[in-house]
Amino acid sequence: MTERYDPRHYAYRVLWSPEDDEFVGLCAEFPSLSWMAADQTEALVGIRALVADTIDDLAVNGEPVPPPLAERSYSGKFLVRTSAELHARLVREAAEMNVSLNQLANQRLAAS
């Protein structure tokens, strides 16, 4: 059985689209969905309703429903592949700062 998630728990945003001269509502967990409206609030209401309908359709068809980002578990680890040159440079910078490469990466990510 497909798990049912509350459509209010998903990550939404509303952006202005100069090409369309309207606001566009988006949902991070459903990147293929969007809703256009002349008003920001209408764009948000529209995308939330579209996500709710999509969740219902997926559930009816027994397809997996992506969990909201806020309800996912995170390990705190991820792997980043880079060039050997950048890796060497970052190791040198970390050594010069007397911190681990992991600490340097955390500092850089937090500052961005």
CSV table of C-alpha atoms in Angstrom, one decimal:
chain,number,residue,atom,x,y,z
A,1,MET,CA,0.0,0.0,0.0
A,2,THR,CA,1.3,3.5,-0.9
A,3,GLU,CA,1.8,5.8,2.1
A,4,ARG,CA,-0.4,8.9,2.2
A,5,TYR,CA,1.3,12.2,3.0
A,6,ASP,CA,-0.3,15.5,4.0
A,7,PRO,CA,0.0,17.9,1.0
A,8,ARG,CA,0.5,20.8,3.4
A,9,HIS,CA,3.9,19.3,4.5
A,10,TYR,CA,5.6,19.7,1.1
A,11,ALA,CA,8.1,22.4,0.2
A,12,TYR,CA,6.4,25.0,-1.9
A,13,ARG,CA,7.6,28.3,-3.4
A,14,VAL,CA,6.1,30.9,-5.7
A,15,LEU,CA,8.2,32.8,-8.2
A,16,TRP,CA,7.4,35.6,-10.7
A,17,SER,CA,7.7,34.5,-14.3
A,18,PRO,CA,8.5,37.5,-16.6
A,19,GLU,CA,8.0,35.3,-19.7
A,20,ASP,CA,4.5,34.4,-18.7
A,21,ASP,CA,3.7,37.7,-16.8
A,22,GLU,CA,2.3,35.5,-14.0
A,23,PHE,CA,3.3,33.9,-10.7
A,24,VAL,CA,4.3,30.2,-10.8
A,25,GLY,CA,3.8,27.9,-7.9
A,26,LEU,CA,6.3,25.0,-7.6
A,27,CYS,CA,6.8,22.1,-5.3
A,28,ALA,CA,10.3,20.7,-4.7
A,29,GLU,CA,9.2,17.1,-4.2
A,30,PHE,CA,7.2,17.2,-7.5
A,31,PRO,CA,9.5,19.1,-9.9
A,32,SER,CA,7.4,18.4,-13.0
A,33,LEU,CA,4.3,20.2,-11.5
A,34,SER,CA,3.6,23.9,-11.6
A,35,TRP,CA,0.6,26.2,-11.3
A,36,MET,CA,0.4,29.7,-13.0
A,37,ALA,CA,-1.7,32.5,-11.6
A,38,ALA,CA,-1.9,36.3,-11.7
A,39,ASP,CA,-1.7,36.4,-7.9
A,40,GLN,CA,0.9,34.9,-5.5
A,41,THR,CA,-1.6,33.4,-3.2
A,42,GLU,CA,-3.6,31.9,-6.1
A,43,ALA,CA,-0.4,30.3,-7.4
A,44,LEU,CA,0.3,28.8,-4.0
A,45,VAL,CA,-3.3,27.5,-3.5
A,46,GLY,CA,-3.2,26.1,-7.0
A,47,ILE,CA,0.1,24.2,-6.7
A,48,ARG,CA,-1.0,22.8,-3.3
A,49,ALA,CA,-4.3,21.5,-4.8
A,50,LEU,CA,-2.4,20.0,-7.8
A,51,VAL,CA,0.0,18.2,-5.4
A,52,ALA,CA,-3.0,16.9,-3.4
A,53,ASP,CA,-4.6,15.6,-6.6
A,54,THR,CA,-1.3,14.0,-7.7
A,55,ILE,CA,-0.9,12.3,-4.4
A,56,ASP,CA,-4.4,10.9,-4.7
A,57,ASP,CA,-3.7,9.7,-8.3
A,58,LEU,CA,-0.5,8.0,-7.3
A,59,ALA,CA,-2.1,6.3,-4.3
A,60,VAL,CA,-5.0,5.0,-6.4
A,61,ASN,CA,-2.6,3.6,-8.9
A,62,GLY,CA,-0.4,2.0,-6.2
A,63,GLU,CA,2.5,4.2,-7.3
A,64,PRO,CA,5.0,5.5,-4.7
A,65,VAL,CA,4.4,9.0,-3.3
A,66,PRO,CA,7.6,11.0,-2.5
A,67,PRO,CA,7.7,11.9,1.2
A,68,PRO,CA,7.9,15.6,2.1
A,69,LEU,CA,11.5,16.8,2.5
A,70,ALA,CA,10.7,17.8,6.1
A,71,GLU,CA,9.6,14.3,7.0
A,72,ARG,CA,12.6,12.5,5.5
A,73,SER,CA,15.5,11.1,7.6
A,74,TYR,CA,19.0,12.5,6.9
A,75,SER,CA,22.2,10.8,7.9
A,76,GLY,CA,24.3,13.9,7.9
A,77,LYS,CA,26.7,12.4,5.4
A,78,PHE,CA,27.0,12.9,1.6
A,79,LEU,CA,29.8,12.1,-0.9
A,80,VAL,CA,31.1,14.8,-3.1
A,81,ARG,CA,33.3,13.9,-6.1
A,82,THR,CA,35.7,16.6,-7.3
A,83,SER,CA,39.0,16.8,-9.3
A,84,ALA,CA,42.2,15.7,-7.8
A,85,GLU,CA,43.6,19.2,-8.0
A,86,LEU,CA,40.7,20.7,-6.1
A,87,HIS,CA,40.9,17.9,-3.5
A,88,ALA,CA,44.6,18.6,-3.0
A,89,ARG,CA,44.0,22.4,-2.7
A,90,LEU,CA,41.3,21.9,-0.1
A,91,VAL,CA,43.5,19.6,1.9
A,92,ARG,CA,46.3,22.2,1.9
A,93,GLU,CA,43.9,24.9,2.9
A,94,ALA,CA,42.5,22.8,5.8
A,95,ALA,CA,46.0,22.0,7.0
A,96,GLU,CA,47.0,25.6,6.9
A,97,MET,CA,43.9,26.5,9.0
A,98,ASN,CA,44.7,23.5,11.3
A,99,VAL,CA,41.3,22.0,10.7
A,100,SER,CA,40.2,18.7,9.1
A,101,LEU,CA,39.0,18.6,5.5
A,102,ASN,CA,35.5,17.8,6.9
A,103,GLN,CA,35.5,20.9,9.1
A,104,LEU,CA,36.6,23.1,6.2
A,105,ALA,CA,33.9,21.7,4.0
A,106,ASN,CA,31.3,22.3,6.8
A,107,GLN,CA,32.4,25.8,7.2
A,108,ARG,CA,32.2,26.5,3.5
A,109,LEU,CA,28.8,24.9,3.2
A,110,ALA,CA,27.4,26.8,6.2
A,111,ALA,CA,28.7,30.1,4.8
A,112,SER,CA,27.1,29.7,1.4
